[in-house]
């Protein structure tokens, strides 16, 4: 390509789309490269057998363990990234998550800035993603400088009954902050939104909330079907001089003054590693030897309570959560994590993970169940890492803090039994489920230990930013989407004030890198 945009964004997930939304009003020429295509309306969007049993939307991709065993990781490649399938929970990290936190199996390190630094950007992100919620319901919720623009998504009657039972037992259930217009959603389909794809039907994801608004600006261009293969650098620790990508079977190249990498915690690390050259034999942005390291994936389990006397006739279910065990185990012990409702788990969904059981039996069972998602922090470890071996992506991941997660599940089982569910089952999610992958290109104040500075700029390459879940120093124990979006807006503001303004003063319009 002959074009030299001011800003090139690689990826259109939460990070890439949100930074595009933040930069679009500046007038800078922005090109977004996305490997996938837009999802289009099709009957499989509402077909749970297609989604969960036939894996219709799941990419036919293999990653590898160190021993050579392969697995299908469940990451999606389309406009909007994984957010097209997300549960739309847009929660802030707790204020305590930004400080050092002692866990049962180790220490979750402090972020290089405090909650107060990110707070204004959280508010802006909540407005951009049209979050519904009530910050006053959750005792662990940090201070908000402004309330949510919309009230919470309401509980359905069967769900309100469970919330009331838990509250009667002394717990503090609160309404999940959700990016969902429930009336619009139900006007299109009678399904949950959690793990269900959509086009523009009431769920606010990276495409519908951020990217589409950015594309209303004539200075923003989206190129789909463009899979980036390498970043090029002309000299050691110099700026990114070109980006190579495959489009329609041909290798193309584009140059840009600023490059923003936003392809997700695994793929961003992979691209930096695969871009190794003679001056950077271990990969780009990697003088710290931390690119690919500190991979984190939440410890997560499905916890399902069954009672023959309880009838769950809800459609979407996913409206409340519990943080009673987030900052401690409830008795002054170590932090355990967050509990939130899953989207309504039907017999068709259960059949996907229990193929040997007839679906009609699973449907009868699920009618008397309530379905939760237990989530605990996975601590950063440099030995948990993403590497590349030729064309293979290799993931080495040993869970950390797992005993705390088992304690959370055990405690919540007791909670559900006390709330009238005599049978409680739990099943952990494994590496095939991308439970909020993060941490592989982390930011920090010291270039010796972190590839990125606090504005996600690579220490080694002045015009490269990495803005997706890979920048996160810790995983905390809540959904990361809003934190990624808030940091993306903060980075966009920094680029606009520092890079674009400085460039306007010293560079002629036609200058290239």
CSV table of C-alpha atoms in Angstrom, one decimal:
chain,number,residue,atom,x,y,z
A,1,UNK,CA,0.0,0.0,0.0
A,2,UNK,CA,1.2,3.5,-0.8
A,3,UNK,CA,-0.8,5.1,2.0
A,4,UNK,CA,1.0,6.2,5.1
A,5,UNK,CA,-1.6,6.7,7.8
A,6,UNK,CA,-0.9,8.6,11.0
A,7,UNK,CA,-2.0,5.6,13.0
A,8,UNK,CA,-2.2,2.0,12.2
A,9,UNK,CA,-4.2,-0.2,14.5
A,10,UNK,CA,-3.8,-4.0,14.3
A,11,UNK,CA,-7.0,-5.7,15.6
A,12,UNK,CA,-10.5,-4.6,16.3
A,13,UNK,CA,-11.3,-6.1,19.7
A,14,UNK,CA,-11.9,-4.2,22.8
A,15,UNK,CA,-8.4,-2.6,22.9
A,16,UNK,CA,-8.1,-1.7,19.2
A,17,UNK,CA,-11.7,-0.6,18.7
A,18,UNK,CA,-11.8,1.5,21.8
A,19,UNK,CA,-8.4,3.3,21.1
A,20,UNK,CA,-9.8,4.0,17.6
A,21,UNK,CA,-12.9,5.5,19.1
A,22,UNK,CA,-10.7,7.7,21.3
A,23,UNK,CA,-8.5,8.8,18.4
A,24,UNK,CA,-11.1,9.2,15.7
A,25,UNK,CA,-12.2,12.8,16.7
A,26,UNK,CA,-8.5,14.0,16.3
A,27,UNK,CA,-8.7,14.0,12.5
A,28,UNK,CA,-5.6,11.8,12.3
A,29,UNK,CA,-5.7,9.3,9.4
A,30,UNK,CA,-6.3,5.9,11.0
A,31,UNK,CA,-6.3,2.5,9.3
A,32,UNK,CA,-7.4,-0.6,11.2
A,33,UNK,CA,-6.3,-4.0,10.0
A,34,UNK,CA,-8.5,-6.9,11.1
A,35,UNK,CA,-7.7,-10.5,10.2
A,36,UNK,CA,-11.4,-11.6,10.3
A,37,UNK,CA,-14.6,-10.4,8.7
A,38,UNK,CA,-17.8,-8.9,10.1
A,39,UNK,CA,-20.3,-11.4,11.5
A,40,UNK,CA,-23.4,-11.3,9.4
A,41,UNK,CA,-27.0,-12.2,10.3
A,42,UNK,CA,-27.5,-16.0,10.1
A,43,UNK,CA,-29.8,-18.5,11.9
A,44,UNK,CA,-26.9,-20.1,13.8
A,45,UNK,CA,-26.6,-17.0,16.0
A,46,UNK,CA,-29.7,-18.2,17.8
A,47,UNK,CA,-29.1,-21.9,17.5
A,48,UNK,CA,-27.6,-23.3,20.7
A,49,UNK,CA,-27.0,-26.7,19.1
A,50,UNK,CA,-24.9,-25.0,16.4
A,51,UNK,CA,-23.0,-22.8,18.8
A,52,UNK,CA,-22.3,-25.3,21.7
A,53,UNK,CA,-22.6,-28.8,20.1
A,54,UNK,CA,-21.4,-28.3,16.5
A,55,UNK,CA,-19.0,-25.5,17.5
A,56,UNK,CA,-20.1,-23.6,14.3
A,57,UNK,CA,-18.3,-20.3,15.1
A,58,UNK,CA,-15.2,-21.7,16.7
A,59,UNK,CA,-12.1,-21.3,14.6
A,60,UNK,CA,-10.4,-24.5,13.5
A,61,UNK,CA,-7.2,-23.5,15.1
A,62,UNK,CA,-4.7,-25.5,17.1
A,63,UNK,CA,-2.2,-24.4,19.8
A,64,UNK,CA,0.2,-26.7,21.4
A,65,UNK,CA,1.4,-27.6,24.9
A,66,UNK,CA,5.1,-28.1,25.6
A,67,UNK,CA,4.8,-31.9,25.3
A,68,UNK,CA,3.4,-31.5,21.7
A,69,UNK,CA,-0.2,-32.2,22.5
A,70,UNK,CA,-2.6,-29.9,20.6
A,71,UNK,CA,-5.8,-28.2,21.6
A,72,UNK,CA,-8.4,-25.9,20.1
A,73,UNK,CA,-8.1,-22.7,22.2
A,74,UNK,CA,-11.5,-21.1,21.5
A,75,UNK,CA,-10.4,-17.6,20.5
A,76,UNK,CA,-12.4,-15.9,17.8
A,77,UNK,CA,-11.2,-13.9,14.8
A,78,UNK,CA,-13.7,-11.4,13.5
A,79,UNK,CA,-14.5,-7.7,13.6
A,80,UNK,CA,-15.0,-7.0,17.3
A,81,UNK,CA,-12.8,-9.9,18.4
A,82,UNK,CA,-13.8,-12.1,21.3
A,83,UNK,CA,-16.2,-9.5,22.5
A,84,UNK,CA,-18.7,-10.6,19.9
A,85,UNK,CA,-19.2,-13.6,22.1
A,86,UNK,CA,-18.6,-12.1,25.6
A,87,UNK,CA,-21.0,-11.9,28.5
A,88,UNK,CA,-21.0,-8.1,28.4
A,89,UNK,CA,-19.9,-7.8,32.0
A,90,UNK,CA,-18.1,-4.4,32.2
A,91,UNK,CA,-16.8,-4.3,35.8
A,92,UNK,CA,-14.2,-2.0,37.3
A,93,UNK,CA,-11.3,-3.6,39.0
A,94,UNK,CA,-11.5,-3.1,42.8
A,95,UNK,CA,-9.4,-0.2,44.1
A,96,UNK,CA,-7.4,-2.9,46.0
A,97,UNK,CA,-6.5,-4.7,42.8
A,98,UNK,CA,-4.2,-1.8,41.8
A,99,UNK,CA,-2.2,-2.3,44.9
A,100,UNK,CA,-0.1,-5.3,46.0
A,101,UNK,CA,-2.4,-8.0,47.3
A,102,UNK,CA,-1.3,-11.1,49.3
A,103,UNK,CA,-3.0,-14.3,48.2
A,104,UNK,CA,-2.8,-17.8,49.6
A,105,UNK,CA,-0.2,-18.9,47.1
A,106,UNK,CA,1.7,-15.7,46.4
A,107,UNK,CA,1.6,-11.9,45.8
A,108,UNK,CA,-0.4,-10.1,43.1
A,109,UNK,CA,1.9,-7.2,42.4
A,110,UNK,CA,0.8,-3.5,42.3
A,111,UNK,CA,0.0,-1.8,39.1
A,112,UNK,CA,2.3,1.1,38.1
A,113,UNK,CA,-0.5,3.5,38.8
A,114,UNK,CA,-3.4,3.7,41.2
A,115,UNK,CA,-7.1,3.2,40.7
A,116,UNK,CA,-7.6,7.0,40.9
A,117,UNK,CA,-5.4,7.4,37.7
A,118,UNK,CA,-7.8,5.2,35.7
A,119,UNK,CA,-11.0,6.3,37.3
A,120,UNK,CA,-12.0,9.1,34.9
A,121,UNK,CA,-11.3,6.7,32.0
A,122,UNK,CA,-13.5,4.0,33.6
A,123,UNK,CA,-16.4,6.5,33.6
A,124,UNK,CA,-15.8,7.4,29.9
A,125,UNK,CA,-15.6,3.7,29.0
A,126,UNK,CA,-18.9,3.1,30.8
A,127,UNK,CA,-20.5,5.8,28.8
A,128,UNK,CA,-19.1,4.5,25.5
A,129,UNK,CA,-20.2,1.0,26.2
A,130,UNK,CA,-23.6,2.1,27.6
A,131,UNK,CA,-23.2,0.2,30.8
A,132,UNK,CA,-26.2,-0.6,33.0
A,133,UNK,CA,-25.6,-0.8,36.7
A,134,UNK,CA,-25.9,0.6,40.2
A,135,UNK,CA,-22.6,1.3,42.0
A,136,UNK,CA,-24.2,1.6,45.4
A,137,UNK,CA,-25.2,-2.1,45.6
A,138,UNK,CA,-21.7,-3.6,46.0
A,139,UNK,CA,-19.8,-2.9,49.2
A,140,UNK,CA,-16.4,-3.6,47.4
A,141,UNK,CA,-17.2,-1.2,44.5
A,142,UNK,CA,-14.6,1.6,44.3
A,143,UNK,CA,-15.6,5.3,44.2
A,144,UNK,CA,-17.2,6.5,40.9
A,145,UNK,CA,-16.9,10.1,39.9
A,146,UNK,CA,-20.2,9.8,38.1
A,147,UNK,CA,-23.1,7.3,38.2
A,148,UNK,CA,-24.0,4.8,35.5
A,149,UNK,CA,-26.1,6.4,32.7
A,150,UNK,CA,-28.6,3.6,32.8
A,151,UNK,CA,-30.3,1.5,35.6
A,152,UNK,CA,-29.4,-2.2,36.0
A,153,UNK,CA,-30.7,-4.9,33.7
A,154,UNK,CA,-33.6,-6.3,35.7
A,155,UNK,CA,-33.7,-9.7,37.3
A,156,UNK,CA,-36.2,-12.1,35.8
A,157,UNK,CA,-38.6,-13.5,38.5
A,158,UNK,CA,-36.9,-16.8,38.9
A,159,UNK,CA,-33.5,-15.0,39.3
A,160,UNK,CA,-34.9,-12.4,41.7
A,161,UNK,CA,-36.1,-15.3,43.9
A,162,UNK,CA,-32.5,-16.6,44.1
A,163,UNK,CA,-31.1,-13.2,44.8
A,164,UNK,CA,-33.5,-12.8,47.6
A,165,UNK,CA,-32.6,-16.2,49.1
A,166,UNK,CA,-28.9,-15.3,49.1
A,167,UNK,CA,-29.6,-11.9,50.7
A,168,UNK,CA,-31.8,-13.5,53.4
A,169,UNK,CA,-28.7,-15.6,54.3
A,170,UNK,CA,-26.6,-12.5,54.9
A,171,UNK,CA,-24.9,-12.2,51.5
A,172,UNK,CA,-24.8,-9.0,49.4
A,173,UNK,CA,-25.7,-9.8,45.8
A,174,UNK,CA,-25.4,-6.8,43.5
A,175,UNK,CA,-26.5,-6.1,39.9
A,176,UNK,CA,-23.8,-6.9,37.4
A,177,UNK,CA,-22.7,-3.9,35.3
A,178,UNK,CA,-23.7,-4.9,31.8
A,179,UNK,CA,-23.4,-3.5,28.3
A,180,UNK,CA,-26.8,-4.8,27.2
A,181,UNK,CA,-30.0,-3.0,26.1
A,182,UNK,CA,-32.3,-5.8,27.3
A,183,UNK,CA,-35.5,-4.6,25.6
A,184,UNK,CA,-33.7,-4.4,22.3
A,185,UNK,CA,-32.0,-7.8,22.8
A,186,UNK,CA,-35.3,-9.6,23.7
A,187,UNK,CA,-37.0,-7.9,20.7
A,188,UNK,CA,-34.6,-9.8,18.5
A,189,UNK,CA,-34.2,-13.1,20.3
A,190,UNK,CA,-35.2,-15.2,23.3
A,191,UNK,CA,-31.7,-16.4,24.2
A,192,UNK,CA,-29.0,-15.4,26.6
A,193,UNK,CA,-26.3,-13.1,25.3
A,194,UNK,CA,-23.4,-14.8,27.2
A,195,UNK,CA,-21.3,-16.8,24.7
A,196,UNK,CA,-23.8,-16.0,21.9
A,197,UNK,CA,-22.8,-14.1,18.8
A,198,UNK,CA,-24.8,-11.3,17.4
A,199,UNK,CA,-24.6,-8.4,14.9
A,200,UNK,CA,-26.2,-5.3,16.3
A,201,UNK,CA,-29.0,-6.5,18.5
A,202,UNK,CA,-28.6,-4.9,21.8
A,203,UNK,CA,-25.2,-6.1,23.1
A,204,UNK,CA,-22.5,-3.5,23.2
A,205,UNK,CA,-19.2,-5.0,22.2
A,206,UNK,CA,-16.1,-3.6,20.6
A,207,UNK,CA,-17.8,-3.4,17.2
A,208,UNK,CA,-21.2,-2.0,18.2
A,209,UNK,CA,-20.1,0.3,20.9
A,210,UNK,CA,-16.7,1.6,19.8
A,211,UNK,CA,-15.7,0.7,16.2
A,212,UNK,CA,-18.9,1.6,14.5
A,213,UNK,CA,-18.7,5.1,16.0
A,214,UNK,CA,-15.1,5.5,15.0
A,215,UNK,CA,-15.9,4.5,11.4
A,216,UNK,CA,-18.4,7.4,11.2
A,217,UNK,CA,-15.4,9.6,11.0
A,218,UNK,CA,-14.1,9.9,7.4
A,219,UNK,CA,-10.5,9.7,8.6
A,220,UNK,CA,-10.9,6.1,9.8
A,221,UNK,CA,-10.7,3.1,7.5
A,222,UNK,CA,-11.2,-0.6,8.4
A,223,UNK,CA,-9.6,-3.3,6.2
A,224,UNK,CA,-10.9,-6.8,6.9
A,225,UNK,CA,-9.3,-10.1,5.9
A,226,UNK,CA,-5.9,-8.6,6.6
A,227,UNK,CA,-3.8,-10.9,8.7
A,228,UNK,CA,-0.6,-9.2,9.9
A,229,UNK,CA,2.5,-11.5,9.7
A,230,UNK,CA,5.3,-9.3,10.8
A,231,UNK,CA,6.4,-5.9,12.1
A,232,UNK,CA,9.6,-4.5,10.5
A,233,UNK,CA,12.3,-2.4,12.2
A,234,UNK,CA,15.3,-0.9,10.3
A,235,UNK,CA,17.7,-0.6,13.2
A,236,UNK,CA,18.1,-1.9,16.7
A,237,UNK,CA,15.3,-0.5,18.9
A,238,UNK,CA,14.3,1.8,16.1
A,239,UNK,CA,10.6,2.7,15.3
A,240,UNK,CA,8.4,0.2,13.5
A,241,UNK,CA,9.1,1.0,9.8
A,242,UNK,CA,6.5,-1.2,8.1
A,243,UNK,CA,3.8,-3.8,8.8
A,244,UNK,CA,3.4,-6.8,6.6
A,245,UNK,CA,0.1,-8.5,6.1
A,246,UNK,CA,-1.7,-11.0,4.0
A,247,UNK,CA,-4.7,-9.9,2.0
A,248,UNK,CA,-6.5,-11.9,-0.7
A,249,UNK,CA,-3.5,-14.3,-0.8
A,250,UNK,CA,-0.9,-11.7,-1.4
A,251,UNK,CA,1.7,-10.2,0.9
A,252,UNK,CA,1.3,-6.5,1.3
A,253,UNK,CA,3.1,-3.8,3.3
A,254,UNK,CA,1.9,-0.6,5.0
A,255,UNK,CA,3.9,2.1,6.8
A,256,UNK,CA,2.5,4.3,9.6
A,257,UNK,CA,3.8,6.9,12.0
A,258,UNK,CA,2.3,5.2,15.0
A,259,UNK,CA,1.5,1.5,15.2
A,260,UNK,CA,-1.0,0.1,17.8
A,261,UNK,CA,-1.0,-3.6,18.3
A,262,UNK,CA,-4.3,-5.0,19.7
A,263,UNK,CA,-4.6,-8.6,18.7
A,264,UNK,CA,-5.1,-10.1,22.1
A,265,UNK,CA,-2.9,-11.4,24.9
A,266,UNK,CA,-1.6,-14.4,23.0
A,267,UNK,CA,-1.5,-13.2,19.4
A,268,UNK,CA,0.1,-9.8,20.2
A,269,UNK,CA,2.9,-11.6,22.0
A,270,UNK,CA,3.2,-14.1,19.1
A,271,UNK,CA,3.5,-11.3,16.5
A,272,UNK,CA,6.2,-9.6,18.5
A,273,UNK,CA,8.1,-12.9,18.8
A,274,UNK,CA,7.6,-13.8,15.2
A,275,UNK,CA,9.0,-10.4,14.1
A,276,UNK,CA,12.4,-11.3,15.4
A,277,UNK,CA,15.3,-10.2,13.2
A,278,UNK,CA,19.1,-9.9,13.3
A,279,UNK,CA,18.9,-6.8,15.6
A,280,UNK,CA,16.2,-8.4,17.8
A,281,UNK,CA,16.8,-12.1,17.8
A,282,UNK,CA,14.3,-12.7,20.7
A,283,UNK,CA,11.5,-10.7,19.1
A,284,UNK,CA,10.5,-7.0,19.1
A,285,UNK,CA,9.9,-5.0,22.3
A,286,UNK,CA,11.7,-7.8,24.1
A,287,UNK,CA,14.9,-6.4,25.6
A,288,UNK,CA,13.4,-7.3,29.0
A,289,UNK,CA,12.8,-10.9,27.9
A,290,UNK,CA,9.3,-10.6,29.2
A,291,UNK,CA,7.3,-10.8,25.9
A,292,UNK,CA,5.1,-13.9,26.1
A,293,UNK,CA,5.8,-14.3,29.8
A,294,UNK,CA,3.4,-13.8,32.7
A,295,UNK,CA,0.5,-15.4,30.8
A,296,UNK,CA,-2.6,-15.4,33.0
A,297,UNK,CA,-6.0,-17.0,32.5
A,298,UNK,CA,-8.6,-16.7,35.3
A,299,UNK,CA,-9.2,-19.8,37.5
A,300,UNK,CA,-12.8,-20.4,36.6
A,301,UNK,CA,-15.5,-23.0,37.3
A,302,UNK,CA,-19.2,-23.4,36.5
A,303,UNK,CA,-21.2,-24.0,39.7
A,304,UNK,CA,-24.7,-25.3,39.2
A,305,UNK,CA,-27.3,-25.6,41.9
A,306,UNK,CA,-30.2,-28.0,41.5
A,307,UNK,CA,-33.5,-28.2,43.4
A,308,UNK,CA,-36.5,-30.2,42.2
A,309,UNK,CA,-38.8,-27.6,43.8
A,310,UNK,CA,-37.2,-24.6,42.0
A,311,UNK,CA,-38.3,-23.8,38.4
A,312,UNK,CA,-36.0,-21.6,36.3
A,313,UNK,CA,-38.0,-20.2,33.4
A,314,UNK,CA,-35.6,-17.3,32.8
A,315,UNK,CA,-34.3,-16.5,29.4
A,316,UNK,CA,-31.1,-14.6,30.0
A,317,UNK,CA,-30.4,-15.1,33.8
A,318,UNK,CA,-27.0,-13.2,33.9
A,319,UNK,CA,-27.9,-10.2,36.1
A,320,UNK,CA,-26.3,-10.4,39.5
A,321,UNK,CA,-23.0,-11.3,41.3
A,322,UNK,CA,-21.4,-11.7,44.7
A,323,UNK,CA,-18.1,-10.1,46.0
A,324,UNK,CA,-18.6,-11.3,49.6
A,325,UNK,CA,-15.4,-13.4,49.2
A,326,UNK,CA,-13.5,-11.1,46.9
A,327,UNK,CA,-11.2,-9.2,49.4
A,328,UNK,CA,-11.1,-12.1,51.9
A,329,UNK,CA,-12.7,-15.5,52.5
A,330,UNK,CA,-15.4,-13.8,54.6
A,331,UNK,CA,-13.5,-14.6,57.9
A,332,UNK,CA,-10.4,-12.4,57.5
A,333,UNK,CA,-8.5,-15.0,55.4
A,334,UNK,CA,-7.0,-14.7,51.9
A,335,UNK,CA,-9.0,-13.3,48.9
A,336,UNK,CA,-11.0,-15.9,47.0
A,337,UNK,CA,-12.7,-14.3,44.1
A,338,UNK,CA,-15.9,-13.3,42.4
A,339,UNK,CA,-19.2,-15.2,41.8
A,340,UNK,CA,-21.5,-14.2,39.0
A,341,UNK,CA,-24.4,-15.7,37.1
A,342,UNK,CA,-23.7,-17.4,33.8
A,343,UNK,CA,-26.1,-16.9,30.9
A,344,UNK,CA,-28.9,-19.3,31.2
A,345,UNK,CA,-27.6,-22.9,30.6
A,346,UNK,CA,-30.1,-24.9,28.7
A,347,UNK,CA,-30.1,-28.6,27.9
A,348,UNK,CA,-28.7,-27.8,24.4
A,349,UNK,CA,-25.8,-26.1,26.0
A,350,UNK,CA,-25.1,-28.8,28.5
A,351,UNK,CA,-25.2,-31.4,25.7
A,352,UNK,CA,-22.1,-29.7,24.2
A,353,UNK,CA,-20.0,-30.8,27.2
A,354,UNK,CA,-22.0,-34.0,28.1
A,355,UNK,CA,-22.5,-35.6,24.7
A,356,UNK,CA,-23.2,-39.0,26.3
A,357,UNK,CA,-26.4,-37.8,28.0
A,358,UNK,CA,-29.7,-37.5,26.1
A,359,UNK,CA,-30.6,-33.8,25.6
A,360,UNK,CA,-34.1,-34.3,26.9
A,361,UNK,CA,-32.8,-35.4,30.2
A,362,UNK,CA,-30.4,-32.4,30.4
A,363,UNK,CA,-33.3,-30.1,29.5
A,364,UNK,CA,-35.4,-31.5,32.4
A,365,UNK,CA,-32.4,-31.1,34.7
A,366,UNK,CA,-31.6,-27.6,33.7
A,367,UNK,CA,-35.2,-26.4,34.2
A,368,UNK,CA,-34.5,-26.8,38.0
A,369,UNK,CA,-31.0,-25.3,38.0
A,370,UNK,CA,-29.3,-22.0,38.6
A,371,UNK,CA,-26.0,-21.5,36.9
A,372,UNK,CA,-23.0,-19.5,38.3
A,373,UNK,CA,-19.4,-18.7,37.2
A,374,UNK,CA,-16.8,-18.7,40.0
A,375,UNK,CA,-13.7,-16.7,39.1
A,376,UNK,CA,-10.4,-16.4,41.0
A,377,UNK,CA,-7.2,-14.5,40.3
A,378,UNK,CA,-4.4,-16.3,38.4
A,379,UNK,CA,-1.1,-14.8,39.6
A,380,UNK,CA,1.6,-13.7,37.2
A,381,UNK,CA,4.5,-16.0,36.7
A,382,UNK,CA,7.3,-15.6,34.2
A,383,UNK,CA,7.3,-19.4,33.6
A,384,UNK,CA,3.7,-19.3,32.3
A,385,UNK,CA,4.4,-18.1,28.8
A,386,UNK,CA,3.6,-18.1,25.1
A,387,UNK,CA,6.3,-19.1,22.7
A,388,UNK,CA,6.5,-19.9,19.0
A,389,UNK,CA,8.1,-22.9,17.3
A,390,UNK,CA,7.9,-22.4,13.6
A,391,UNK,CA,4.2,-22.0,12.7
A,392,UNK,CA,3.2,-23.4,16.1
A,393,UNK,CA,1.9,-21.3,19.1
A,394,UNK,CA,3.0,-23.1,22.2
A,395,UNK,CA,1.4,-22.3,25.6
A,396,UNK,CA,2.9,-23.3,28.9
A,397,UNK,CA,0.4,-22.6,31.6
A,398,UNK,CA,0.4,-24.0,35.1
A,399,UNK,CA,-2.5,-22.7,37.2
A,400,UNK,CA,-1.5,-20.5,40.2
A,401,UNK,CA,-3.7,-19.8,43.2
A,402,UNK,CA,-5.8,-22.9,42.4
A,403,UNK,CA,-6.3,-23.9,46.1
A,404,UNK,CA,-7.9,-20.5,46.7
A,405,UNK,CA,-10.2,-21.1,43.8
A,406,UNK,CA,-11.2,-24.6,45.1
A,407,UNK,CA,-11.9,-22.9,48.5
A,408,UNK,CA,-14.2,-20.4,46.7
A,409,UNK,CA,-16.1,-23.1,44.9
A,410,UNK,CA,-16.4,-25.1,48.2
A,411,UNK,CA,-17.7,-22.1,50.1
A,412,UNK,CA,-20.2,-21.2,47.4
A,413,UNK,CA,-21.5,-24.8,47.3
A,414,UNK,CA,-22.4,-24.4,51.0
A,415,UNK,CA,-24.0,-21.0,50.2
A,416,UNK,CA,-26.2,-22.5,47.5
A,417,UNK,CA,-27.2,-25.5,49.6
A,418,UNK,CA,-28.2,-23.1,52.4
A,419,UNK,CA,-30.2,-21.2,49.8
A,420,UNK,CA,-32.3,-24.3,49.0
A,421,UNK,CA,-30.3,-26.1,46.3
A,422,UNK,CA,-29.5,-29.5,47.8
A,423,UNK,CA,-27.4,-30.7,44.9
A,424,UNK,CA,-24.6,-28.5,43.7
A,425,UNK,CA,-22.2,-29.5,40.9
A,426,UNK,CA,-19.0,-27.8,39.8
A,427,UNK,CA,-16.8,-28.2,36.8
A,428,UNK,CA,-13.6,-26.2,36.0
A,429,UNK,CA,-13.0,-24.5,32.7
A,430,UNK,CA,-9.8,-25.7,31.0
A,431,UNK,CA,-7.3,-24.1,28.6
A,432,UNK,CA,-9.8,-24.6,25.7
A,433,UNK,CA,-11.9,-21.8,27.2
A,434,UNK,CA,-10.1,-18.4,27.0
A,435,UNK,CA,-11.1,-17.2,30.5
A,436,UNK,CA,-9.8,-13.7,30.2
A,437,UNK,CA,-6.3,-14.3,28.9
A,438,UNK,CA,-3.9,-11.5,29.8
A,439,UNK,CA,-0.4,-10.3,30.9
A,440,UNK,CA,2.0,-11.4,28.1
A,441,UNK,CA,3.3,-7.9,27.2
A,442,UNK,CA,2.9,-6.2,30.5
A,443,UNK,CA,3.3,-2.5,31.3
A,444,UNK,CA,5.5,-1.2,34.2
A,445,UNK,CA,7.8,1.6,35.3
A,446,UNK,CA,11.0,-0.3,34.7
A,447,UNK,CA,12.1,-1.3,31.2
A,448,UNK,CA,14.3,-4.0,32.6
A,449,UNK,CA,11.2,-5.9,33.8
A,450,UNK,CA,8.4,-4.7,31.5
A,451,UNK,CA,8.1,-4.3,27.7
A,452,UNK,CA,5.7,-1.4,28.0
A,453,UNK,CA,5.5,1.9,29.9
A,454,UNK,CA,2.4,3.1,31.7
A,455,UNK,CA,0.8,4.4,28.5
A,456,UNK,CA,1.4,1.0,26.8
A,457,UNK,CA,4.3,2.4,24.6
A,458,UNK,CA,7.0,-0.1,24.0
A,459,UNK,CA,10.3,0.9,25.7
A,460,UNK,CA,12.2,-0.4,22.7
A,461,UNK,CA,10.3,1.1,19.9
A,462,UNK,CA,9.0,4.7,20.3
A,463,UNK,CA,6.1,4.5,17.8
A,464,UNK,CA,4.7,1.1,19.0
A,465,UNK,CA,1.9,0.7,21.5
A,466,UNK,CA,0.3,-2.6,22.7
A,467,UNK,CA,-3.3,-2.0,23.8
A,468,UNK,CA,-5.1,-5.1,24.6
A,469,UNK,CA,-5.3,-7.6,27.6
A,470,UNK,CA,-1.6,-8.3,27.2
A,471,UNK,CA,-0.6,-5.0,28.9
A,472,UNK,CA,-2.3,-6.0,32.2
A,473,UNK,CA,0.2,-6.6,35.1
A,474,UNK,CA,-2.4,-8.7,37.0
A,475,UNK,CA,-5.6,-10.5,36.2
A,476,UNK,CA,-7.5,-9.5,39.4
A,477,UNK,CA,-10.7,-11.6,39.7
A,478,UNK,CA,-13.3,-9.7,37.6
A,479,UNK,CA,-13.9,-9.5,33.9
A,480,UNK,CA,-11.2,-7.4,32.2
A,481,UNK,CA,-13.1,-5.8,29.3
A,482,UNK,CA,-13.8,-2.4,31.0
A,483,UNK,CA,-10.3,-2.1,32.3
A,484,UNK,CA,-8.9,-2.7,28.8
A,485,UNK,CA,-11.3,-0.1,27.4
A,486,UNK,CA,-10.5,2.5,30.1
A,487,UNK,CA,-6.8,2.1,29.5
A,488,UNK,CA,-7.4,2.3,25.7
A,489,UNK,CA,-9.1,5.6,26.1
A,490,UNK,CA,-6.3,6.8,28.4
A,491,UNK,CA,-3.7,5.8,25.8
A,492,UNK,CA,-5.7,7.4,23.0
A,493,UNK,CA,-5.7,10.7,25.0
A,494,UNK,CA,-2.0,10.4,25.6
A,495,UNK,CA,-1.2,9.8,21.9
A,496,UNK,CA,-3.4,12.7,20.9
A,497,UNK,CA,-1.8,15.1,23.4
A,498,UNK,CA,1.8,14.0,23.1
A,499,UNK,CA,2.5,12.2,19.8
A,500,UNK,CA,0.0,13.9,17.4
A,501,UNK,CA,0.5,17.4,18.7
A,502,UNK,CA,4.3,17.1,18.7
A,503,UNK,CA,4.2,15.7,15.2
A,504,UNK,CA,2.0,18.5,13.9
A,505,UNK,CA,4.6,21.0,15.0
A,506,UNK,CA,7.7,19.4,13.5
A,507,UNK,CA,6.7,17.1,10.6
A,508,UNK,CA,5.5,18.1,7.1
A,509,UNK,CA,2.3,16.5,5.9
A,510,UNK,CA,4.0,14.1,3.6
A,511,UNK,CA,6.7,12.8,6.1
A,512,UNK,CA,7.1,9.1,6.5
A,513,UNK,CA,8.9,7.2,9.3
